[in-house]
PDB file of C-alpha atoms and ligand atoms in Angstrom:
ATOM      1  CA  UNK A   1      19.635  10.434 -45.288  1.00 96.00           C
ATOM      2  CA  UNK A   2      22.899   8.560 -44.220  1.00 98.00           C
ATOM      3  CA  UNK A   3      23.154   5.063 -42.461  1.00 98.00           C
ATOM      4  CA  UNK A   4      25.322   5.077 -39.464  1.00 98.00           C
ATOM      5  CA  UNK A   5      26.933   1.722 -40.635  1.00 98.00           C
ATOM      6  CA  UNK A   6      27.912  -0.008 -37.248  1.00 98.00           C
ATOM      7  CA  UNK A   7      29.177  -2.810 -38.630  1.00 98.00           C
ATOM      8  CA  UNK A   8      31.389  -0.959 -41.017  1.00 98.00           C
ATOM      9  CA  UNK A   9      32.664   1.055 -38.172  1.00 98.00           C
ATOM     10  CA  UNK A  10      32.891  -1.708 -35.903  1.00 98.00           C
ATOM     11  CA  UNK A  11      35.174  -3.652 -38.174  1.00 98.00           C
ATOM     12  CA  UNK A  12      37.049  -0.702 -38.921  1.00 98.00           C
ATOM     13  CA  UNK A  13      38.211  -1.043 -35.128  1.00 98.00           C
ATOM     14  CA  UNK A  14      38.480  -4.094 -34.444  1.00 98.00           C
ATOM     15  CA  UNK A  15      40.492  -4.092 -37.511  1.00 98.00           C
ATOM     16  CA  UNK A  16      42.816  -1.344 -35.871  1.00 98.00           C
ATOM     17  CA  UNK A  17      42.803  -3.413 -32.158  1.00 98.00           C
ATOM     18  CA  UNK A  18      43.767  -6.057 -34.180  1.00 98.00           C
ATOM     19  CA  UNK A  19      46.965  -4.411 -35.116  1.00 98.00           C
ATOM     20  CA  UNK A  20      47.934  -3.047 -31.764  1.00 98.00           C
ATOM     21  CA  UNK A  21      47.755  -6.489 -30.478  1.00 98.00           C
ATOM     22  CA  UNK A  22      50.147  -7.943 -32.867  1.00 97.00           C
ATOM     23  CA  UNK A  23      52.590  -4.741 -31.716  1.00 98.00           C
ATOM     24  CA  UNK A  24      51.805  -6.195 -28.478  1.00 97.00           C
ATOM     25  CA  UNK A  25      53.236  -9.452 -29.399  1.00 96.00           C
ATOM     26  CA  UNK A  26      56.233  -8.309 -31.468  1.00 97.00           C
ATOM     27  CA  UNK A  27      57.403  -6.233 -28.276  1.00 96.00           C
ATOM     28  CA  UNK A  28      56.545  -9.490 -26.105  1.00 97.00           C
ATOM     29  CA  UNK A  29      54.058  -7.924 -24.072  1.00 97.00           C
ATOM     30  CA  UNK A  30      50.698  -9.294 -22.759  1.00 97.00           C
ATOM     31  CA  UNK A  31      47.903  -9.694 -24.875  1.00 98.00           C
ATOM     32  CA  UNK A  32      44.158  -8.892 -23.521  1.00 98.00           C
ATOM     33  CA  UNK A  33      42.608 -11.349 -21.756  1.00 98.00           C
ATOM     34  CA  UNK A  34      38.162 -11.217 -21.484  1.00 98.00           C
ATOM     35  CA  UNK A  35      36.500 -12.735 -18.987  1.00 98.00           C
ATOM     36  CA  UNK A  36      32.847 -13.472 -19.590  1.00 98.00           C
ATOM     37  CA  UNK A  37      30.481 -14.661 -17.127  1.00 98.00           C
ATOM     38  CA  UNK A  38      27.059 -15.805 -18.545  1.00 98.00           C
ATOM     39  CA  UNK A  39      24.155 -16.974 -15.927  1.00 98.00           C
ATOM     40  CA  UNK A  40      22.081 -19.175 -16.642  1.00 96.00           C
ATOM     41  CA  UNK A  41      20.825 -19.624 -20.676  1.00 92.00           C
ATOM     42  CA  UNK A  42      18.741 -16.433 -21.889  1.00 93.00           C
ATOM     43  CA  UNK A  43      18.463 -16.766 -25.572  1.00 91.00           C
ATOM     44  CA  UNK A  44      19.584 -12.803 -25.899  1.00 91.00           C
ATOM     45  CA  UNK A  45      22.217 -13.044 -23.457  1.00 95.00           C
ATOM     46  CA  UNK A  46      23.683 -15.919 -24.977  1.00 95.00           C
ATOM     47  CA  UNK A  47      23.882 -14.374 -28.254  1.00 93.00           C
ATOM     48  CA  UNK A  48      25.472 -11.325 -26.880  1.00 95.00           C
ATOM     49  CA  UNK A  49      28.224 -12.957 -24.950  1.00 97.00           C
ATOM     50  CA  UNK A  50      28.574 -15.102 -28.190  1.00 97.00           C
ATOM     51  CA  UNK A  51      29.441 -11.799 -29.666  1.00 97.00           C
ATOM     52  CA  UNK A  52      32.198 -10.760 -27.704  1.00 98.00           C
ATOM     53  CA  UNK A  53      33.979 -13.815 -27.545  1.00 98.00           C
ATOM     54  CA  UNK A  54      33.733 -14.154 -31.417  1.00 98.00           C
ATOM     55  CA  UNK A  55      35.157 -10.400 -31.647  1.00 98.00           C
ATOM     56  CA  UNK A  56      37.998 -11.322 -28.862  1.00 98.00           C
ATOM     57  CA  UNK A  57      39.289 -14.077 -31.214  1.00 98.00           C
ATOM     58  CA  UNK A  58      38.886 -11.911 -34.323  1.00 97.00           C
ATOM     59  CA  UNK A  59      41.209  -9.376 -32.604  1.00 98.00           C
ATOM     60  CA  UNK A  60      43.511 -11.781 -31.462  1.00 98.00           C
ATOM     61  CA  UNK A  61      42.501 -11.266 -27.630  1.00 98.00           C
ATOM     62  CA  UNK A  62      43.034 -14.218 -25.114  1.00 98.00           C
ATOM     63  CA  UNK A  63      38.900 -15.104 -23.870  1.00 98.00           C
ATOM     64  CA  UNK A  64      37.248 -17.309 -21.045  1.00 98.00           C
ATOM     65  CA  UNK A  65      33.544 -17.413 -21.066  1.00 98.00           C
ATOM     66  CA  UNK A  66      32.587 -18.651 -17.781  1.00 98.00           C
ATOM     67  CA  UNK A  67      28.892 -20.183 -18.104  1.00 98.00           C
ATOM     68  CA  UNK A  68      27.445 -20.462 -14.430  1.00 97.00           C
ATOM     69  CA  UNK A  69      24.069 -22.459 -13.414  1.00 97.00           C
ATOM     70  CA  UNK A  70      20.705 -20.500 -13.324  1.00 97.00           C
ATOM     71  CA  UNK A  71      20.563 -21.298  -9.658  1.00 97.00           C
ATOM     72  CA  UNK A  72      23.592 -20.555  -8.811  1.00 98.00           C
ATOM     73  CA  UNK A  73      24.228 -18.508  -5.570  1.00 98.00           C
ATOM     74  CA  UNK A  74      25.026 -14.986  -4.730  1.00 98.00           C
ATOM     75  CA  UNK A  75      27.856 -15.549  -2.795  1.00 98.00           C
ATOM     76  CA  UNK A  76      29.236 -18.524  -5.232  1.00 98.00           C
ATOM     77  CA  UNK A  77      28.997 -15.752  -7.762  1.00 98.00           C
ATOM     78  CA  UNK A  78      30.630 -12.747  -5.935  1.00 98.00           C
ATOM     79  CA  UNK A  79      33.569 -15.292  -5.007  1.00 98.00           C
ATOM     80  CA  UNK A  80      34.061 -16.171  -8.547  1.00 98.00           C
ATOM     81  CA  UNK A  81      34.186 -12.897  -9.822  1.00 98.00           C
ATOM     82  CA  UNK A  82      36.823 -12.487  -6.494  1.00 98.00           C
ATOM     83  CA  UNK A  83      39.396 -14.905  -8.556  1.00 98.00           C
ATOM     84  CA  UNK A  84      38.744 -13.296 -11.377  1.00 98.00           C
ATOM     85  CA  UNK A  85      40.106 -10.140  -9.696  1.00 98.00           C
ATOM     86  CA  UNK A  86      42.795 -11.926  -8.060  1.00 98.00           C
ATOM     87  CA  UNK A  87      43.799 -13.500 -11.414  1.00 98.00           C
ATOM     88  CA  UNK A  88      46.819 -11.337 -12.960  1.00 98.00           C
ATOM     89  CA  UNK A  89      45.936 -13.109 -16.533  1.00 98.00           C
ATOM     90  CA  UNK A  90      42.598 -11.643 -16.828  1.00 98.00           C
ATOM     91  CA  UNK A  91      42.299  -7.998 -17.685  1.00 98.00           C
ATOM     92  CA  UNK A  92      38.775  -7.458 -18.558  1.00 98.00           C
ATOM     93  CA  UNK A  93      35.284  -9.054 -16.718  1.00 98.00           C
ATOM     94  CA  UNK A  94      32.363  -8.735 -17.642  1.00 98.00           C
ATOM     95  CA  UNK A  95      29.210 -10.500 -16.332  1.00 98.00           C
ATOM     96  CA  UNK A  96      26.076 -10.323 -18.801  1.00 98.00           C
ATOM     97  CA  UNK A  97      23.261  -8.534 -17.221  1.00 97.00           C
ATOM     98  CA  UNK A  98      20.383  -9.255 -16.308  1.00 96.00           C
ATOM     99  CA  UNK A  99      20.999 -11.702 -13.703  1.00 97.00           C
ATOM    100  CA  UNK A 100      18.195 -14.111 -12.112  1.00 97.00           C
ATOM    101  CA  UNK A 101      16.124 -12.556  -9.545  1.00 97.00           C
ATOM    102  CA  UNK A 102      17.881 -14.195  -6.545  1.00 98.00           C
ATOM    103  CA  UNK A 103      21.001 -12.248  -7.259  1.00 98.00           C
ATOM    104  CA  UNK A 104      21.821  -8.387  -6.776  1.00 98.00           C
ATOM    105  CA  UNK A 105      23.257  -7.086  -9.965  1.00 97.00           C
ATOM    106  CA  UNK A 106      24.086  -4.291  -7.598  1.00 98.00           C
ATOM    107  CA  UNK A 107      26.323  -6.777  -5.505  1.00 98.00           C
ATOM    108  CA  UNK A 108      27.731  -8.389  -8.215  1.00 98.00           C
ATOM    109  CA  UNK A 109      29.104  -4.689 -10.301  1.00 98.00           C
ATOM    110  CA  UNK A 110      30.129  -4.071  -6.863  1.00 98.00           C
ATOM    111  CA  UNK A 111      32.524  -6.435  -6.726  1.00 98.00           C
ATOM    112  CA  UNK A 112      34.133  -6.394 -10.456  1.00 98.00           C
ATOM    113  CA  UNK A 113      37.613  -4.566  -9.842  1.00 98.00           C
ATOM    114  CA  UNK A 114      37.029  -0.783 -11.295  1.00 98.00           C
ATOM    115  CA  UNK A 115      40.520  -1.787 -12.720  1.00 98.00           C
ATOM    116  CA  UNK A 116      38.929  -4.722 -14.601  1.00 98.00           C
ATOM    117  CA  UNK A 117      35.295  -3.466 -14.871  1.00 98.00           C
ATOM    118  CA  UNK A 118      35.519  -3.149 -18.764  1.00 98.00           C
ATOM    119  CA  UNK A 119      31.452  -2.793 -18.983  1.00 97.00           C
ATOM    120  CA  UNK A 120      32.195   0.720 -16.936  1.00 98.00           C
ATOM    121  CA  UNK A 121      29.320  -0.180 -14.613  1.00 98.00           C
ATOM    122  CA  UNK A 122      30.979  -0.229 -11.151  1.00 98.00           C
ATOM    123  CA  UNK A 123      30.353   3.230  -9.370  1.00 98.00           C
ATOM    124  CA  UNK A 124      33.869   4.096  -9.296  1.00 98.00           C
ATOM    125  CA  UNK A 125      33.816   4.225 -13.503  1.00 98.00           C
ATOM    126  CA  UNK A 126      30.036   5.805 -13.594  1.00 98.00           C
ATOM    127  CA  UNK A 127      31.986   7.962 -11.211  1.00 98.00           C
ATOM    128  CA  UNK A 128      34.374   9.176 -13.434  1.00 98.00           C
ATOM    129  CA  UNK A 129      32.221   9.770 -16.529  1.00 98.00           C
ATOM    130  CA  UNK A 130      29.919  12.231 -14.506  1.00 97.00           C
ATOM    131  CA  UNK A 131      33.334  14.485 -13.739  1.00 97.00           C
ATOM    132  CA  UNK A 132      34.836  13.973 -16.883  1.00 96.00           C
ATOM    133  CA  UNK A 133      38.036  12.126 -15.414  1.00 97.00           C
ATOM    134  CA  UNK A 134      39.559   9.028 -17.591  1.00 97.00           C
ATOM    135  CA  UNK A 135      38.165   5.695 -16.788  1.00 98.00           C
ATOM    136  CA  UNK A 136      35.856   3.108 -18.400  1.00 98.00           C
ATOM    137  CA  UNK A 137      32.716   4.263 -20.193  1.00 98.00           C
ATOM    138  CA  UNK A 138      30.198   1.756 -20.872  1.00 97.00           C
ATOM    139  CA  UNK A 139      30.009   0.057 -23.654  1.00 97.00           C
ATOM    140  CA  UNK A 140      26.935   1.273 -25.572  1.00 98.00           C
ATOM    141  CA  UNK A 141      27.291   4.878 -24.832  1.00 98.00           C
ATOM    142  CA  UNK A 142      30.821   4.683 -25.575  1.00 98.00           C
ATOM    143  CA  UNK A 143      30.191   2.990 -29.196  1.00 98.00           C
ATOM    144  CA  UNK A 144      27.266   5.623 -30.017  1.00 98.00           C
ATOM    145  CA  UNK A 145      30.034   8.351 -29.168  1.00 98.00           C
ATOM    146  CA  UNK A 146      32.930   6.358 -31.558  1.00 98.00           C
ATOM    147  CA  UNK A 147      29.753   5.847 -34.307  1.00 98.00           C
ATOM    148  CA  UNK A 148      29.045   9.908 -34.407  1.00 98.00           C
ATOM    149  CA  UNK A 149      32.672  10.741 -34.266  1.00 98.00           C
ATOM    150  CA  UNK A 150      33.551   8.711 -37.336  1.00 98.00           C
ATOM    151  CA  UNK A 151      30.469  10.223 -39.052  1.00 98.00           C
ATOM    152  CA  UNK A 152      31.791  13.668 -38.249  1.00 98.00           C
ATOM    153  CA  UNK A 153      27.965  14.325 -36.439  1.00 98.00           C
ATOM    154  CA  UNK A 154      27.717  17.709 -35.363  1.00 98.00           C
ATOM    155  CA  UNK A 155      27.132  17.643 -31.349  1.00 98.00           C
ATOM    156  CA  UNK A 156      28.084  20.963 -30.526  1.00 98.00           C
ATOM    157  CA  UNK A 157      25.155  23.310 -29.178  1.00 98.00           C
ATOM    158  CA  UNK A 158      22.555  21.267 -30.594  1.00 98.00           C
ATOM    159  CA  UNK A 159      19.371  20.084 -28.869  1.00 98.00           C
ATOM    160  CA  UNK A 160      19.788  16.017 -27.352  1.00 98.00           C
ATOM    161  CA  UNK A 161      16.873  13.824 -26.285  1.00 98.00           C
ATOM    162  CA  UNK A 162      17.646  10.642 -24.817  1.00 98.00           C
ATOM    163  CA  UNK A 163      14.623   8.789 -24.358  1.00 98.00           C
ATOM    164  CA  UNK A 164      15.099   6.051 -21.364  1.00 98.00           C
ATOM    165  CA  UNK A 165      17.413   6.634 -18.407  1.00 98.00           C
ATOM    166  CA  UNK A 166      19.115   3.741 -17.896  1.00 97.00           C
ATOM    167  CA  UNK A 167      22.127   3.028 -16.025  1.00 96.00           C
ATOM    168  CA  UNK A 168      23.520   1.018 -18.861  1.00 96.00           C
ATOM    169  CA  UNK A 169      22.828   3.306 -21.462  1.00 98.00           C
ATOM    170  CA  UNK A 170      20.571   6.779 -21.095  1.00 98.00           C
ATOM    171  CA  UNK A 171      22.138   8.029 -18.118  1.00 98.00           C
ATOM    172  CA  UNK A 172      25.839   7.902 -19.122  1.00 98.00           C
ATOM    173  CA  UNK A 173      24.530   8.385 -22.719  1.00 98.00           C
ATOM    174  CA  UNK A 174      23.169  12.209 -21.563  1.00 98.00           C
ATOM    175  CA  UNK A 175      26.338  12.477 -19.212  1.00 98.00           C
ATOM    176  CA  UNK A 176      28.645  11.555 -22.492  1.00 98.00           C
ATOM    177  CA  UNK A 177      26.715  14.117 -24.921  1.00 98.00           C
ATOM    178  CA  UNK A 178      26.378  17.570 -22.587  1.00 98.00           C
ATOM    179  CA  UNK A 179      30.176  16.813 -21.414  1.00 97.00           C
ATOM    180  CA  UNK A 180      32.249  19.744 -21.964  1.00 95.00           C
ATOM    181  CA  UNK A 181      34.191  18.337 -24.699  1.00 93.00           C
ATOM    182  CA  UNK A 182      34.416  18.412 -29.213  1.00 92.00           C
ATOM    183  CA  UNK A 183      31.771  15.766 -29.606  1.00 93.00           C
ATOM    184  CA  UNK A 184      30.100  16.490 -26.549  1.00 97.00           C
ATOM    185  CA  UNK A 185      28.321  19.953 -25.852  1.00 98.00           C
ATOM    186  CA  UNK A 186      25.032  19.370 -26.364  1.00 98.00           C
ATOM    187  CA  UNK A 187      21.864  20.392 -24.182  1.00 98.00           C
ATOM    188  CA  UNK A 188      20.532  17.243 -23.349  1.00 98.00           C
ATOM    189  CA  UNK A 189      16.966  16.175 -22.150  1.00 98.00           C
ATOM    190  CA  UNK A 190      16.734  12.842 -20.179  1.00 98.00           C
ATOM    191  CA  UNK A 191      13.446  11.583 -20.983  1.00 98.00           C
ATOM    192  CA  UNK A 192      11.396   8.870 -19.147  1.00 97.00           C
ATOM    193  CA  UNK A 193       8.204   7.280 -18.268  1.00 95.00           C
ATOM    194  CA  UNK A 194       6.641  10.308 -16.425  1.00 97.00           C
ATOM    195  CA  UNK A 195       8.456  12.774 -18.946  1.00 97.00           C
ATOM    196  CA  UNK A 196       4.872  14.936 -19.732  1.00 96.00           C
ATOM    197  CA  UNK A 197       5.865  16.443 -22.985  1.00 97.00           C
ATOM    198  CA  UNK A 198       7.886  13.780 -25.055  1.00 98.00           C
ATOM    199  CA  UNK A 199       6.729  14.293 -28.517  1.00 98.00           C
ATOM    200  CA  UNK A 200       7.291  18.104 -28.445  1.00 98.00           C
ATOM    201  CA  UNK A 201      10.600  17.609 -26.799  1.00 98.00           C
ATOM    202  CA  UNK A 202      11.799  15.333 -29.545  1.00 98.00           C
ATOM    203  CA  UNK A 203      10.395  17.633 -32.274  1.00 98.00           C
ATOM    204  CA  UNK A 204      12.769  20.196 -31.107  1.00 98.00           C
ATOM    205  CA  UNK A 205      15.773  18.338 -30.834  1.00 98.00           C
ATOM    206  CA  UNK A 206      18.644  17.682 -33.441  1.00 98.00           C
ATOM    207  CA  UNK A 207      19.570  14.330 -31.805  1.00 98.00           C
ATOM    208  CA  UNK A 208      17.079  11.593 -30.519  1.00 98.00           C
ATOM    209  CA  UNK A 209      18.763   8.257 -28.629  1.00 98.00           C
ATOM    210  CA  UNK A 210      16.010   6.202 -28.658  1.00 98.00           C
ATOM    211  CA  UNK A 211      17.283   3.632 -25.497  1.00 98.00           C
ATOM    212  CA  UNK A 212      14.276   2.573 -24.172  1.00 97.00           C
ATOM    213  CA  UNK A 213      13.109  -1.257 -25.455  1.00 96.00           C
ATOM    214  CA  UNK A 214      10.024  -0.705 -27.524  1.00 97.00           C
ATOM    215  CA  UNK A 215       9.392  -1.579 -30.628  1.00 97.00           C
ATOM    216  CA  UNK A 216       8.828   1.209 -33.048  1.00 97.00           C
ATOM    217  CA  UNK A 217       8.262   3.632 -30.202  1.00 97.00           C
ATOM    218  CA  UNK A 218       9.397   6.850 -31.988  1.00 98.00           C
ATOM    219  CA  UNK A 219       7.020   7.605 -34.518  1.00 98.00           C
ATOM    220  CA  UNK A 220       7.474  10.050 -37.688  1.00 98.00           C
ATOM    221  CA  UNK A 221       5.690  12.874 -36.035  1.00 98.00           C
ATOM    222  CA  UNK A 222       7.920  13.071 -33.469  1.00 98.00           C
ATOM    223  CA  UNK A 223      11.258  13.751 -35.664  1.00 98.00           C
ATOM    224  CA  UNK A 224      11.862  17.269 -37.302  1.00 98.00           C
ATOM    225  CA  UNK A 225      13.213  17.579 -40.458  1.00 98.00           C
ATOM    226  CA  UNK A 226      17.401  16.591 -40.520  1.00 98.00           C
ATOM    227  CA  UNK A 227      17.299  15.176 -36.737  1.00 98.00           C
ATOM    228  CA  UNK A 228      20.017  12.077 -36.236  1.00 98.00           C
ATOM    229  CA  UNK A 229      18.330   9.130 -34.685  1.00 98.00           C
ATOM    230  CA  UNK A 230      20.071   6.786 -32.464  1.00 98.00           C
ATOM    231  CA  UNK A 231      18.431   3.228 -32.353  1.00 98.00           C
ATOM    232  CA  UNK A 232      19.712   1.844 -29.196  1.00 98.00           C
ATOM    233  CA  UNK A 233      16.696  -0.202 -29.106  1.00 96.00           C
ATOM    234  CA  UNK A 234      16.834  -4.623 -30.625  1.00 94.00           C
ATOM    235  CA  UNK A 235      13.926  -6.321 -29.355  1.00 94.00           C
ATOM    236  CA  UNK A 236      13.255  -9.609 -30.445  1.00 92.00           C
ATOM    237  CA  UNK A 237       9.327  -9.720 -31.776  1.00 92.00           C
ATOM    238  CA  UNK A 238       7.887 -13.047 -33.458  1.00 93.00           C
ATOM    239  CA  UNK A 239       8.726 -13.351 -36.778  1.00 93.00           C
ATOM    240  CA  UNK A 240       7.214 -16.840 -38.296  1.00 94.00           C
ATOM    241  CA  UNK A 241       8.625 -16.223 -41.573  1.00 94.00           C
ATOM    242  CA  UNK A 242      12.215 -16.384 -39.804  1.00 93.00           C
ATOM    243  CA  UNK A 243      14.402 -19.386 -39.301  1.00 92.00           C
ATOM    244  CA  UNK A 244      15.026 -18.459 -35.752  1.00 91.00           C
ATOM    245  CA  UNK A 245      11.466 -17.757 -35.445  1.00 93.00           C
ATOM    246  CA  UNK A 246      11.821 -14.443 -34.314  1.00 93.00           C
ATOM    247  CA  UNK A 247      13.010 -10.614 -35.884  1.00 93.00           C
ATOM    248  CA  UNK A 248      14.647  -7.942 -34.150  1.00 95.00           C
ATOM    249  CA  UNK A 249      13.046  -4.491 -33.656  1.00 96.00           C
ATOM    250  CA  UNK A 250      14.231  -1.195 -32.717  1.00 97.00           C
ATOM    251  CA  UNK A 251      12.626   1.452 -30.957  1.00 98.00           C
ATOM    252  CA  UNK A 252      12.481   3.758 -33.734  1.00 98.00           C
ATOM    253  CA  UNK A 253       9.772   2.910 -36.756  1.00 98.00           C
ATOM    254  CA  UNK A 254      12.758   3.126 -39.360  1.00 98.00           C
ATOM    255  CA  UNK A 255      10.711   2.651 -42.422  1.00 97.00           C
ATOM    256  CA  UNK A 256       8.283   6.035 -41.398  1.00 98.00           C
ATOM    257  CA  UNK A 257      11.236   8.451 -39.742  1.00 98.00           C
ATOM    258  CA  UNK A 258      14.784   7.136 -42.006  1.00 98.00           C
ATOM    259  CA  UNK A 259      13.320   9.581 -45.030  1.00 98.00           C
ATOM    260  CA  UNK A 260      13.234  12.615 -42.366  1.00 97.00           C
ATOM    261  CA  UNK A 261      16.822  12.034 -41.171  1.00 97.00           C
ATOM    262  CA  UNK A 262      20.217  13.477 -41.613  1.00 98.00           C
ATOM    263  CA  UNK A 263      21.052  10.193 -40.050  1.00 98.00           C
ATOM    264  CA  UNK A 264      20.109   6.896 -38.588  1.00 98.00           C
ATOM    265  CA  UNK A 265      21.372   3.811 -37.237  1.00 98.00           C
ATOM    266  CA  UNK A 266      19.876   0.324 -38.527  1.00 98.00           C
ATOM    267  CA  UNK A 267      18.562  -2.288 -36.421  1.00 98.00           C
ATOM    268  CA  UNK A 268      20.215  -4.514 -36.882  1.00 96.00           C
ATOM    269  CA  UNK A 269      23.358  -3.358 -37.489  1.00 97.00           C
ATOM    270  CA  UNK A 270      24.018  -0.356 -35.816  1.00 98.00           C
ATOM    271  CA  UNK A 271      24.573   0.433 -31.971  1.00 98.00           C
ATOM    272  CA  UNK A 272      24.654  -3.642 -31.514  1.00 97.00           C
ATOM    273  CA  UNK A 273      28.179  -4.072 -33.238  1.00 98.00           C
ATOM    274  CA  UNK A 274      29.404  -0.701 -31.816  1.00 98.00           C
ATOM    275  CA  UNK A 275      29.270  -1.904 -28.101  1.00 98.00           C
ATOM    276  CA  UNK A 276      30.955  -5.007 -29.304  1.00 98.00           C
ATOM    277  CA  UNK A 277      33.783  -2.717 -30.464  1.00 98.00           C
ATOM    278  CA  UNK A 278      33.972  -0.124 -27.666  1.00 98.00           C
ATOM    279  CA  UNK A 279      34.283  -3.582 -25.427  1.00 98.00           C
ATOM    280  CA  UNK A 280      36.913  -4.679 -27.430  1.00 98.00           C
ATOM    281  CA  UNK A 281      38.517  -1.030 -26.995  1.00 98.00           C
ATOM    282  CA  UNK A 282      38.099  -1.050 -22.844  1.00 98.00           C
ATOM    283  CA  UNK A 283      39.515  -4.477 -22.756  1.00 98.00           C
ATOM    284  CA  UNK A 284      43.030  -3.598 -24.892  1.00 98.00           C
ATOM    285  CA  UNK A 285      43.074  -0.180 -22.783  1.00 98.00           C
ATOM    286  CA  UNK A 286      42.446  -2.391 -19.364  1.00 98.00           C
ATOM    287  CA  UNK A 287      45.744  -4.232 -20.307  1.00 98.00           C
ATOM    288  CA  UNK A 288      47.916  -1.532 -21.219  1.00 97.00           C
ATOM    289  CA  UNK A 289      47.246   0.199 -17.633  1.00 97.00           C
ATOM    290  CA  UNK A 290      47.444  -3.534 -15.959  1.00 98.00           C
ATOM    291  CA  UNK A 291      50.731  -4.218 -17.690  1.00 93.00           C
TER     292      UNK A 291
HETATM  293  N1  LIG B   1      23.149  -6.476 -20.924  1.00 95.07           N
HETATM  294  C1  LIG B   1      22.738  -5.595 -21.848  1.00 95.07           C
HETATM  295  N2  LIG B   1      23.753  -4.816 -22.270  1.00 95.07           N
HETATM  296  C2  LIG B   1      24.848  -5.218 -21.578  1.00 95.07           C
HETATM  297  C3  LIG B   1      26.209  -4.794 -21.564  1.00 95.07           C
HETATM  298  O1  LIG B   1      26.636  -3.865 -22.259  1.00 95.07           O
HETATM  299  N3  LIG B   1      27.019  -5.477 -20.717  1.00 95.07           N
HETATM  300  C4  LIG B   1      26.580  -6.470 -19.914  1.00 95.07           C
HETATM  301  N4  LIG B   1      27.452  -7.054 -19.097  1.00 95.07           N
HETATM  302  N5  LIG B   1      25.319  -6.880 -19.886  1.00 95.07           N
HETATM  303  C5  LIG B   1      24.457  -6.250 -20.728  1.00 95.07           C
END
């Protein structure tokens, strides 16, 4: 069994990133520019955005994180994210979902610039995945698909199950791995609350992506022999014996499937600092086609 190290292959980009940005600089071009929105003060959230701002400065990318009252309005909110479009210095927005109930997060993707939407959520981007035409591929997927091509992980004609369908991560997830491309071409099987059969259906498949938030869901009896598993899932359970009084889980009981695996991705450790790096990857591709 190998680890799919995401933080090795993480760093390994942002490593790379951080070189094209200095050849940004030498030829006196722009350098990437993040815009982060954060709503209100969710513990998870605010570690995520954290994230990404931390990575932007490792890079050497310009960031703004905007942080915006729980109770702020819908409209207040779409017209901020307006100047943020209308602002030439700002390449990249992204507005850390989910949002309080009062506000559409429909509305809000809606109005993020495709140009800018480095998150790849607006429709135009979702769009462009399903038909296979460039554009910007959201940030989980896209960092599962950077993870398995550094690892070499064979996706050709073999049998995919992603479990949760998503419009974050499952859905583009099964658009990215049945594409008709070299680390795509895979038969995939979207799974989901009323799928009937899901243990069978992950016994016979070579790939799980487990993406759908709970705990320890996929149990050793449901992984054959040499399947790669794909922990999308970090959910934080209470952990006394932790400083931050809690420990993050993901949906795959590591401990009970990791010695039946080809490969597997830790938690944490894993699919967490790839999105951070396919982010990072968007943003410095949003500026090149802005500039
Ligand atoms: N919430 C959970 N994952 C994400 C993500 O990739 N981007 C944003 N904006 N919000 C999220």
């Amino acid at each position: 069994m190998q680890i799919l190290d995401g933080q090795l292959v993480s760093r390994n980009i942002k490593d790379s990133l951080k070189l094209d940005v200095a050849a940004l600089v030498a030829e006196g071009r722009k350098i990437p520019h993040l815009a982060a929105v954060l709503v209100g003060n969710n513990g998870a959230s605010e570690t995520y955005v954290a994230a990404k701002v931390k990575a932007c400065s490792e890079i050497g990318f310009k960031s703004t994180l905007l942080r915006v009252e729980d109770s702020v309005t819908e409209n207040k909110l779409l017209s901020l994210i307006q100047d943020l479009n209308n602002d030439p210095d700002v390449n990249g927005i992204l507005v850390q979902l989910p949002l309080p109930k009062h506000i559409s997060d429909e509305k809000v993707i809606l109005a993020i610039d495709p140009a800018k939407d480095v998150d790849g959520f607006h429709p135009v981007n979702a769009g462009k995945l399903v038909l296979g035409s460039p554009g910007f591929v959201s940030a989980t997927p896209h960092g599962i698909m950077l993870l398995l091509e550094y690892y070499k992980v064979e996706t050709i004609g073999k049998a995919a199950a992603v479990v949760g369908r998503s419009n974050i991560v499952g859905r583009p997830m099964s658009i990215l791995l049945s594409a008709n491309n070299s680390h795509g071409n895979s038969t995939v099987t979207l799974c989901h609350s009323h799928t009937r059969n899901l243990k069978e259906i992950c016994l016979g498949s070579d790939i799980i992506v487990a993406a759908l938030g709970k705990p320890g869901f996929v149990k050793a009896d449901m992984v054959k022999e040499g399947a790669v598993i794909i922990d999308v899932g970090i959910t934080r359970v209470p952990d006394a014996g932790k400083k931050s009084g809690f420990a993050l889980r993901g949906d795959v009981d590591f401990a009970a499937v990791s010695p039946k695996c080809s490969f597997i991705t830790p938690v944490p450790g894993g699919v967490g600092p790839m999105t951070i790096a396919a982010l990072m990857k968007n943003t410095f591709a949003a500026c090149v086609n802005q500039n």
